mmCIF file of C-alpha atoms in Angstrom:
data_model
loop_
_atom_site.group_PDB
_atom_site.id
_atom_site.type_symbol
_atom_site.label_atom_id
_atom_site.label_comp_id
_atom_site.label_asym_id
_atom_site.label_seq_id
_atom_site.Cartn_x
_atom_site.Cartn_y
_atom_site.Cartn_z
ATOM 1 C CA MET A 141 -5.293 -20.778 -9.702
ATOM 2 C CA GLU A 142 -3.831 -20.893 -6.924
ATOM 3 C CA VAL A 143 -2.549 -17.619 -5.378
ATOM 4 C CA PRO A 144 1.142 -17.666 -3.936
ATOM 5 C CA GLN A 145 1.141 -17.029 -0.010
ATOM 6 C CA HIS A 146 3.425 -13.391 -0.017
ATOM 7 C CA GLN A 147 2.539 -11.277 -4.073
ATOM 8 C CA ILE A 148 2.662 -7.836 -5.566
ATOM 9 C CA ARG A 149 -0.866 -7.238 -7.513
ATOM 10 C CA ALA A 150 -1.179 -4.148 -8.278
ATOM 11 C CA VAL A 151 -2.765 -1.685 -11.145
ATOM 12 C CA HIS A 152 0.925 -0.961 -12.910
ATOM 13 C CA THR A 153 2.427 -0.082 -16.213
ATOM 14 C CA PRO A 154 5.704 -0.348 -17.572
ATOM 15 C CA SER A 155 6.849 2.954 -16.147
ATOM 16 C CA THR A 156 4.339 3.253 -12.770
ATOM 17 C CA VAL A 157 2.642 1.669 -9.653
ATOM 18 C CA THR A 158 -0.435 2.261 -8.664
ATOM 19 C CA VAL A 159 -0.112 2.913 -4.236
ATOM 20 C CA TYR A 160 -3.183 3.681 -2.035
ATOM 21 C CA GLN A 161 -3.265 5.873 1.289
ATOM 22 C CA ALA A 162 -5.712 7.509 3.312
ATOM 23 C CA TYR A 163 -5.835 10.812 4.629
ATOM 24 C CA SER A 164 -8.330 13.126 6.164
ATOM 25 C CA PRO A 165 -9.999 16.107 3.984
ATOM 26 C CA ALA A 166 -6.882 18.617 4.642
ATOM 27 C CA ILE A 167 -4.380 16.423 3.524
ATOM 28 C CA GLY A 168 -5.611 14.428 1.082
ATOM 29 C CA LEU A 169 -7.987 17.054 -0.696
ATOM 30 C CA PRO A 170 -5.033 19.744 -1.180
ATOM 31 C CA ALA A 171 -3.303 16.416 -2.671
ATOM 32 C CA ALA A 172 -5.449 14.910 -5.026
ATOM 33 C CA ARG A 173 -6.322 18.891 -6.444
ATOM 34 C CA ASP A 174 -2.363 19.332 -6.231
ATOM 35 C CA GLY A 175 -0.961 16.432 -7.714
ATOM 36 C CA ARG A 176 1.480 16.354 -4.533
ATOM 37 C CA PHE A 177 1.712 16.353 -1.192
ATOM 38 C CA PRO A 178 1.115 19.439 0.604
ATOM 39 C CA ALA A 179 3.598 20.448 2.559
ATOM 40 C CA ALA A 180 1.182 19.946 6.159
ATOM 41 C CA TRP A 181 2.491 16.102 4.561
ATOM 42 C CA LYS A 182 4.527 14.917 7.350
ATOM 43 C CA ARG A 183 7.444 13.446 5.314
ATOM 44 C CA ASP A 184 9.740 12.921 8.478
ATOM 45 C CA ARG A 185 7.509 10.092 9.975
ATOM 46 C CA MET A 186 7.027 6.728 8.952
ATOM 47 C CA THR A 187 3.891 6.610 5.894
ATOM 48 C CA TRP A 188 2.499 2.948 4.667
ATOM 49 C CA ILE A 189 1.245 2.613 0.933
ATOM 50 C CA LYS A 190 -0.707 -0.301 0.268
ATOM 51 C CA PRO A 191 -0.795 -1.533 -3.668
ATOM 52 C CA SER A 192 -4.178 -3.677 -2.765
ATOM 53 C CA PHE A 193 -7.142 -1.507 -3.322
ATOM 54 C CA LEU A 194 -9.112 -3.962 -0.942
ATOM 55 C CA TRP A 195 -6.570 -3.822 1.769
ATOM 56 C CA MET A 196 -6.700 -0.352 2.184
ATOM 57 C CA MET A 197 -10.482 -0.567 2.057
ATOM 58 C CA TYR A 198 -10.091 -3.085 5.121
ATOM 59 C CA ARG A 199 -7.612 -0.398 6.565
ATOM 60 C CA CYS A 200 -10.016 2.672 5.864
ATOM 61 C CA GLY A 201 -13.213 1.079 6.834
ATOM 62 C CA TRP A 202 -14.378 2.441 2.909
ATOM 63 C CA GLY A 203 -12.593 5.911 3.608
ATOM 64 C CA THR A 204 -15.187 6.490 6.648
ATOM 65 C CA LYS A 205 -12.997 6.184 9.821
ATOM 66 C CA GLU A 206 -11.980 9.207 11.077
ATOM 67 C CA GLY A 207 -8.618 10.406 9.311
ATOM 68 C CA GLN A 208 -9.179 8.439 6.948
ATOM 69 C CA GLU A 209 -12.508 9.615 5.492
ATOM 70 C CA THR A 210 -9.956 10.807 1.437
ATOM 71 C CA VAL A 211 -8.420 7.542 -0.162
ATOM 72 C CA LEU A 212 -5.937 8.724 -2.364
ATOM 73 C CA ALA A 213 -4.524 6.334 -5.353
ATOM 74 C CA VAL A 214 -1.013 7.152 -5.806
ATOM 75 C CA GLU A 215 0.586 6.705 -8.979
ATOM 76 C CA VAL A 216 4.499 6.911 -8.266
ATOM 77 C CA THR A 217 7.169 5.260 -10.168
ATOM 78 C CA ARG A 218 8.276 2.118 -11.010
ATOM 79 C CA ASP A 219 12.124 2.619 -10.412
ATOM 80 C CA GLY A 220 10.600 4.659 -7.035
ATOM 81 C CA PHE A 221 8.978 1.813 -5.967
ATOM 82 C CA GLU A 222 11.573 -1.173 -6.314
ATOM 83 C CA TRP A 223 14.304 1.287 -5.330
ATOM 84 C CA ALA A 224 11.509 0.509 -2.025
ATOM 85 C CA LEU A 225 11.416 -2.632 -2.482
ATOM 86 C CA ARG A 226 15.212 -3.413 -2.657
ATOM 87 C CA ASN A 227 16.121 -1.118 0.086
ATOM 88 C CA SER A 228 13.204 -3.186 2.952
ATOM 89 C CA CYS A 229 13.565 -5.107 5.929
ATOM 90 C CA LEU A 230 10.598 -6.984 6.676
ATOM 91 C CA SER A 231 9.234 -5.345 9.880
ATOM 92 C CA SER A 232 8.996 -8.252 12.035
ATOM 93 C CA TYR A 233 11.595 -11.359 12.393
ATOM 94 C CA VAL A 234 11.409 -14.374 10.859
ATOM 95 C CA ARG A 235 13.959 -17.307 11.426
ATOM 96 C CA GLU A 236 13.745 -18.836 8.019
ATOM 97 C CA VAL A 237 15.255 -15.335 7.113
ATOM 98 C CA HIS A 238 17.328 -13.366 8.755
ATOM 99 C CA PRO A 239 21.074 -15.013 11.029
ATOM 100 C CA ASP A 240 19.259 -13.715 14.050
ATOM 101 C CA ARG A 241 17.390 -11.747 15.914
ATOM 102 C CA ALA A 242 19.973 -8.944 16.270
ATOM 103 C CA THR A 243 21.104 -9.132 12.729
ATOM 104 C CA TRP A 244 17.174 -8.223 12.095
ATOM 105 C CA GLN A 245 17.190 -5.074 13.871
ATOM 106 C CA ARG A 246 20.477 -3.842 12.413
ATOM 107 C CA GLN A 247 19.163 -4.505 9.449
ATOM 108 C CA LEU A 248 15.663 -2.856 10.519
ATOM 109 C CA LYS A 249 16.996 0.633 11.929
ATOM 110 C CA ARG A 250 19.170 1.036 8.332
ATOM 111 C CA SER A 251 16.594 0.539 6.408
ATOM 112 C CA PRO A 252 14.013 3.217 4.962
ATOM 113 C CA ALA A 253 11.451 0.748 4.207
ATOM 114 C CA ARG A 254 9.659 -1.745 5.696
ATOM 115 C CA VAL A 255 7.783 -5.091 4.523
ATOM 116 C CA GLN A 256 4.804 -6.129 5.665
ATOM 117 C CA TRP A 257 2.524 -8.588 4.966
ATOM 118 C CA ASP A 258 -0.981 -8.523 6.003
ATOM 119 C CA PRO A 259 -3.764 -11.036 4.688
ATOM 120 C CA GLU A 260 -5.606 -9.984 1.601
ATOM 121 C CA ARG A 261 -9.543 -8.854 2.221
ATOM 122 C CA ASP A 262 -12.379 -10.044 -0.351
ATOM 123 C CA LEU A 263 -15.140 -7.669 -1.135
ATOM 124 C CA ARG A 264 -16.715 -8.224 1.956
ATOM 125 C CA LEU A 265 -12.886 -7.405 3.641
ATOM 126 C CA ARG A 266 -12.978 -10.502 4.986
ATOM 127 C CA PRO A 267 -9.680 -12.173 5.403
ATOM 128 C CA LEU A 268 -7.894 -14.169 2.668
ATOM 129 C CA PRO A 269 -5.181 -17.229 2.920
ATOM 130 C CA TYR A 270 -3.090 -15.302 0.625
ATOM 131 C CA ARG A 271 -1.140 -12.102 1.980
ATOM 132 C CA SER A 272 -1.269 -8.615 0.810
ATOM 133 C CA LEU A 273 2.051 -5.797 0.564
ATOM 134 C CA GLN A 274 2.135 -3.311 3.229
ATOM 135 C CA LEU A 275 4.974 -0.909 2.409
ATOM 136 C CA GLY A 276 6.380 1.483 4.986
ATOM 137 C CA LEU A 277 8.635 4.428 4.062
ATOM 138 C CA SER A 278 10.562 6.366 6.726
ATOM 139 C CA GLY A 279 13.193 9.114 5.872
ATOM 140 C CA GLU A 280 15.566 8.832 3.077
ATOM 141 C CA ALA A 281 12.195 6.733 0.998
ATOM 142 C CA ALA A 282 9.389 8.726 2.563
ATOM 143 C CA ARG A 283 10.875 12.593 0.707
ATOM 144 C CA ARG A 284 11.810 10.561 -2.733
ATOM 145 C CA TYR A 285 8.406 8.948 -2.226
ATOM 146 C CA ALA A 286 6.319 12.232 -2.040
ATOM 147 C CA ASP A 287 9.613 14.834 -3.471
ATOM 148 C CA GLU A 288 10.569 12.274 -6.683
ATOM 149 C CA TRP A 289 8.633 9.196 -6.802
ATOM 150 C CA THR A 290 4.542 10.613 -6.874
ATOM 151 C CA VAL A 291 3.447 11.089 -11.019
ATOM 152 C CA ALA A 292 -0.536 11.608 -9.826
ATOM 153 C CA ILE A 293 -2.569 11.402 -7.192
ATOM 154 C CA ARG A 294 -6.464 10.581 -7.658
ATOM 155 C CA ASP A 295 -9.224 10.911 -5.066
ATOM 156 C CA VAL A 296 -10.890 7.417 -5.619
ATOM 157 C CA THR A 297 -13.295 8.342 -2.169
ATOM 158 C CA PRO A 298 -16.294 8.218 -4.751
ATOM 159 C CA LEU A 299 -14.784 4.808 -6.313
ATOM 160 C CA ALA A 300 -14.478 3.622 -2.501
ATOM 161 C CA HIS A 301 -17.933 4.724 -1.218
ATOM 162 C CA GLU A 302 -19.712 3.354 -4.874
ATOM 163 C CA ILE A 303 -18.146 0.110 -4.262
ATOM 164 C CA HIS A 304 -18.977 0.262 -1.104
ATOM 165 C CA ALA A 305 -22.827 1.295 -1.661
ATOM 166 C CA LEU A 306 -22.646 -2.168 -4.665
ATOM 167 C CA VAL A 307 -21.443 -4.593 -1.364
ATOM 168 C CA SER A 308 -23.938 -3.823 1.356
ATOM 169 C CA ASN A 309 -26.658 -3.974 -1.284
ATOM 170 C CA GLY A 310 -25.773 -7.429 -2.306
ATOM 171 C CA GLU A 311 -24.739 -6.575 -5.303
ATOM 172 C CA LEU A 312 -20.889 -8.529 -5.434
ATOM 173 C CA GLU A 313 -20.537 -8.769 -9.484
ATOM 174 C CA SER A 314 -20.696 -5.156 -10.400
ATOM 175 C CA ALA A 315 -19.174 -4.016 -7.383
ATOM 176 C CA ALA A 316 -16.516 -6.085 -8.523
ATOM 177 C CA ARG A 317 -16.366 -4.919 -12.221
ATOM 178 C CA LEU A 318 -15.340 -1.448 -10.816
ATOM 179 C CA LEU A 319 -12.604 -2.864 -8.568
ATOM 180 C CA PRO A 320 -9.517 -1.271 -9.884
ATOM 181 C CA PRO A 321 -7.488 -4.249 -12.675
ATOM 182 C CA GLU A 322 -4.771 -5.390 -9.971
ATOM 183 C CA ARG A 323 -2.422 -8.182 -11.274
ATOM 184 C CA PRO A 324 0.850 -9.813 -10.496
ATOM 185 C CA PHE A 325 3.422 -7.204 -10.132
ATOM 186 C CA PRO A 326 7.169 -8.911 -10.736
ATOM 187 C CA THR A 327 9.391 -8.557 -8.073
ATOM 188 C CA PRO A 328 12.476 -7.147 -9.003
ATOM 189 C CA GLU A 329 16.169 -9.513 -8.110
#
Protein backbone atom coordinates (compact mmCIF):
# COMPACT_ATOMS: atom_id res chain seq x y z
CA MET A 1 0.00 0.00 0.00
CA GLU A 2 1.44 3.36 -1.03
CA VAL A 3 1.63 6.08 1.61
CA PRO A 4 0.49 9.56 0.51
CA GLN A 5 3.21 12.22 0.33
CA HIS A 6 1.52 14.25 3.10
CA GLN A 7 -0.47 12.34 5.69
CA ILE A 8 -0.95 12.76 9.41
CA ARG A 9 -0.26 9.47 11.17
CA ALA A 10 -0.93 9.37 14.89
CA VAL A 11 -2.23 7.38 17.81
CA HIS A 12 -5.79 8.65 18.07
CA THR A 13 -9.18 7.81 19.51
CA PRO A 14 -12.57 9.37 18.76
CA SER A 15 -11.79 12.07 21.35
CA THR A 16 -7.97 12.38 21.57
CA VAL A 17 -4.74 12.56 19.55
CA THR A 18 -1.30 11.72 20.96
CA VAL A 19 1.60 14.00 20.08
CA TYR A 20 5.23 13.93 21.19
CA GLN A 21 7.65 16.49 22.55
CA ALA A 22 11.03 16.28 24.27
CA TYR A 23 12.19 18.51 27.09
CA SER A 24 14.87 18.84 29.70
CA PRO A 25 14.08 16.87 32.87
CA ALA A 26 13.32 20.18 34.64
CA ILE A 27 10.25 20.61 32.41
CA GLY A 28 9.47 17.05 31.31
CA LEU A 29 9.50 15.25 34.65
CA PRO A 30 7.09 17.65 36.45
CA ALA A 31 4.83 17.66 33.37
CA ALA A 32 4.60 13.86 33.38
CA ARG A 33 4.22 13.69 37.15
CA ASP A 34 1.45 16.31 37.31
CA GLY A 35 -0.22 15.66 33.95
CA ARG A 36 0.13 19.33 32.97
CA PHE A 37 2.90 21.66 31.95
CA PRO A 38 4.64 23.41 34.85
CA ALA A 39 4.79 27.18 35.30
CA ALA A 40 8.33 27.14 33.84
CA TRP A 41 6.88 26.01 30.49
CA LYS A 42 6.78 29.13 28.30
CA ARG A 43 3.24 29.71 27.05
CA ASP A 44 4.33 32.77 25.07
CA ARG A 45 6.69 31.03 22.65
CA MET A 46 6.27 28.66 19.72
CA THR A 47 6.11 25.00 20.68
CA TRP A 48 6.24 22.18 18.12
CA ILE A 49 4.20 19.00 18.52
CA LYS A 50 4.77 15.86 16.51
CA PRO A 51 2.22 13.05 16.03
CA SER A 52 4.99 10.74 14.73
CA PHE A 53 6.95 8.90 17.42
CA LEU A 54 9.85 8.12 15.05
CA TRP A 55 10.08 11.71 13.84
CA MET A 56 10.33 12.75 17.49
CA MET A 57 13.06 10.14 18.02
CA TYR A 58 14.96 11.63 15.09
CA ARG A 59 14.56 15.13 16.51
CA CYS A 60 15.62 14.25 20.08
CA GLY A 61 18.14 11.50 19.30
CA TRP A 62 16.12 8.86 21.18
CA GLY A 63 16.03 11.19 24.20
CA THR A 64 19.80 11.72 24.34
CA LYS A 65 20.18 15.28 23.01
CA GLU A 66 20.88 17.95 25.59
CA GLY A 67 17.68 19.64 26.70
CA GLN A 68 15.60 16.84 25.16
CA GLU A 69 16.31 13.99 27.57
CA THR A 70 12.67 13.54 28.65
CA VAL A 71 10.34 12.37 25.88
CA LEU A 72 6.67 13.04 26.51
CA ALA A 73 3.55 11.56 24.94
CA VAL A 74 0.96 14.30 25.27
CA GLU A 75 -2.63 13.24 24.78
CA VAL A 76 -4.69 16.21 23.56
CA THR A 77 -8.33 16.62 22.72
CA ARG A 78 -9.20 15.85 19.14
CA ASP A 79 -11.21 19.09 19.05
CA GLY A 80 -8.13 21.07 20.08
CA PHE A 81 -5.88 19.32 17.55
CA GLU A 82 -8.41 19.93 14.78
CA TRP A 83 -8.77 23.58 15.87
CA ALA A 84 -5.01 23.99 15.49
CA LEU A 85 -5.12 22.44 12.00
CA ARG A 86 -8.04 24.67 10.93
CA ASN A 87 -6.23 27.77 12.22
CA SER A 88 -2.84 26.95 10.75
CA CYS A 89 -0.73 28.20 7.91
CA LEU A 90 2.07 26.41 6.09
CA SER A 91 5.42 27.36 7.62
CA SER A 92 6.89 28.10 4.20
CA TYR A 93 5.64 29.67 1.00
CA VAL A 94 4.30 27.23 -1.61
CA ARG A 95 3.51 28.76 -4.99
CA GLU A 96 0.83 26.14 -5.78
CA VAL A 97 -1.01 26.87 -2.51
CA HIS A 98 -0.64 30.61 -1.91
CA PRO A 99 -1.67 33.34 -4.38
CA ASP A 100 1.59 35.19 -3.69
CA ARG A 101 4.35 35.53 -1.10
CA ALA A 102 2.85 38.66 0.52
CA THR A 103 -0.51 36.92 1.07
CA TRP A 104 1.27 33.95 2.66
CA GLN A 105 3.28 36.26 4.94
CA ARG A 106 0.09 38.00 6.12
CA GLN A 107 -1.57 34.65 6.76
CA LEU A 108 1.51 33.40 8.61
CA LYS A 109 1.49 36.43 10.95
CA ARG A 110 -2.21 35.94 11.77
CA SER A 111 -2.13 32.16 12.26
CA PRO A 112 -1.64 30.77 15.77
CA ALA A 113 -0.47 27.43 14.28
CA ARG A 114 2.02 26.41 11.60
CA VAL A 115 2.10 23.25 9.55
CA GLN A 116 5.47 21.87 8.53
CA TRP A 117 6.00 18.64 6.61
CA ASP A 118 9.30 16.86 7.25
CA PRO A 119 10.54 13.48 6.01
CA GLU A 120 9.11 10.63 8.10
CA ARG A 121 11.74 8.32 9.58
CA ASP A 122 12.28 4.57 9.75
CA LEU A 123 13.56 2.68 12.80
CA ARG A 124 17.15 3.61 11.94
CA LEU A 125 15.93 7.25 11.68
CA ARG A 126 16.67 7.38 7.95
CA PRO A 127 14.33 9.60 5.90
CA LEU A 128 11.41 7.95 4.15
CA PRO A 129 9.95 9.22 0.85
CA TYR A 130 6.84 10.64 2.51
CA ARG A 131 6.29 13.43 4.98
CA SER A 132 5.29 13.67 8.62
CA LEU A 133 3.50 16.55 10.31
CA GLN A 134 5.05 18.96 12.75
CA LEU A 135 2.56 21.44 14.14
CA GLY A 136 3.89 24.68 15.60
CA LEU A 137 1.70 26.35 18.20
CA SER A 138 2.08 29.96 19.30
CA GLY A 139 0.01 32.58 21.08
CA GLU A 140 -3.55 31.43 21.60
CA ALA A 141 -2.81 27.92 20.28
CA ALA A 142 0.11 27.37 22.69
CA ARG A 143 -1.94 28.56 25.65
CA ARG A 144 -4.91 26.37 24.68
CA TYR A 145 -2.58 23.39 24.18
CA ALA A 146 -1.08 23.72 27.64
CA ASP A 147 -4.16 24.79 29.57
CA GLU A 148 -7.21 23.36 27.77
CA TRP A 149 -6.40 20.63 25.27
CA THR A 150 -3.96 18.50 27.28
CA VAL A 151 -5.73 15.43 28.65
CA ALA A 152 -2.71 13.45 29.88
CA ILE A 153 1.09 13.55 29.76
CA ARG A 154 3.23 10.41 29.98
CA ASP A 155 6.99 10.05 30.15
CA VAL A 156 7.87 7.66 27.32
CA THR A 157 11.64 8.06 27.69
CA PRO A 158 12.06 4.43 28.90
CA LEU A 159 10.17 3.24 25.79
CA ALA A 160 12.39 5.38 23.56
CA HIS A 161 15.52 3.93 25.17
CA GLU A 162 14.20 0.35 24.94
CA ILE A 163 13.36 0.68 21.23
CA HIS A 164 16.70 2.37 20.56
CA ALA A 165 18.58 -0.47 22.29
CA LEU A 166 16.74 -3.05 20.17
CA VAL A 167 17.48 -1.09 16.98
CA SER A 168 21.15 -0.78 17.99
CA ASN A 169 21.28 -4.56 18.46
CA GLY A 170 19.71 -5.16 15.03
CA GLU A 171 16.46 -6.46 16.52
CA LEU A 172 14.23 -4.44 14.21
CA GLU A 173 11.18 -6.70 14.39
CA SER A 174 11.18 -6.57 18.19
CA ALA A 175 11.66 -2.81 18.07
CA ALA A 176 8.80 -2.38 15.58
CA ARG A 177 6.41 -4.30 17.85
CA LEU A 178 6.98 -1.70 20.59
CA LEU A 179 6.20 1.32 18.42
CA PRO A 180 3.02 3.21 19.24
CA PRO A 181 0.20 2.07 16.88
CA GLU A 182 -0.01 5.12 14.63
CA ARG A 183 -2.58 5.13 11.85
CA PRO A 184 -3.81 7.73 9.37
CA PHE A 185 -5.65 10.61 10.96
CA PRO A 186 -8.69 11.79 9.02
CA THR A 187 -8.04 15.45 8.43
CA PRO A 188 -10.99 17.78 8.84
CA GLU A 189 -12.08 19.83 5.83
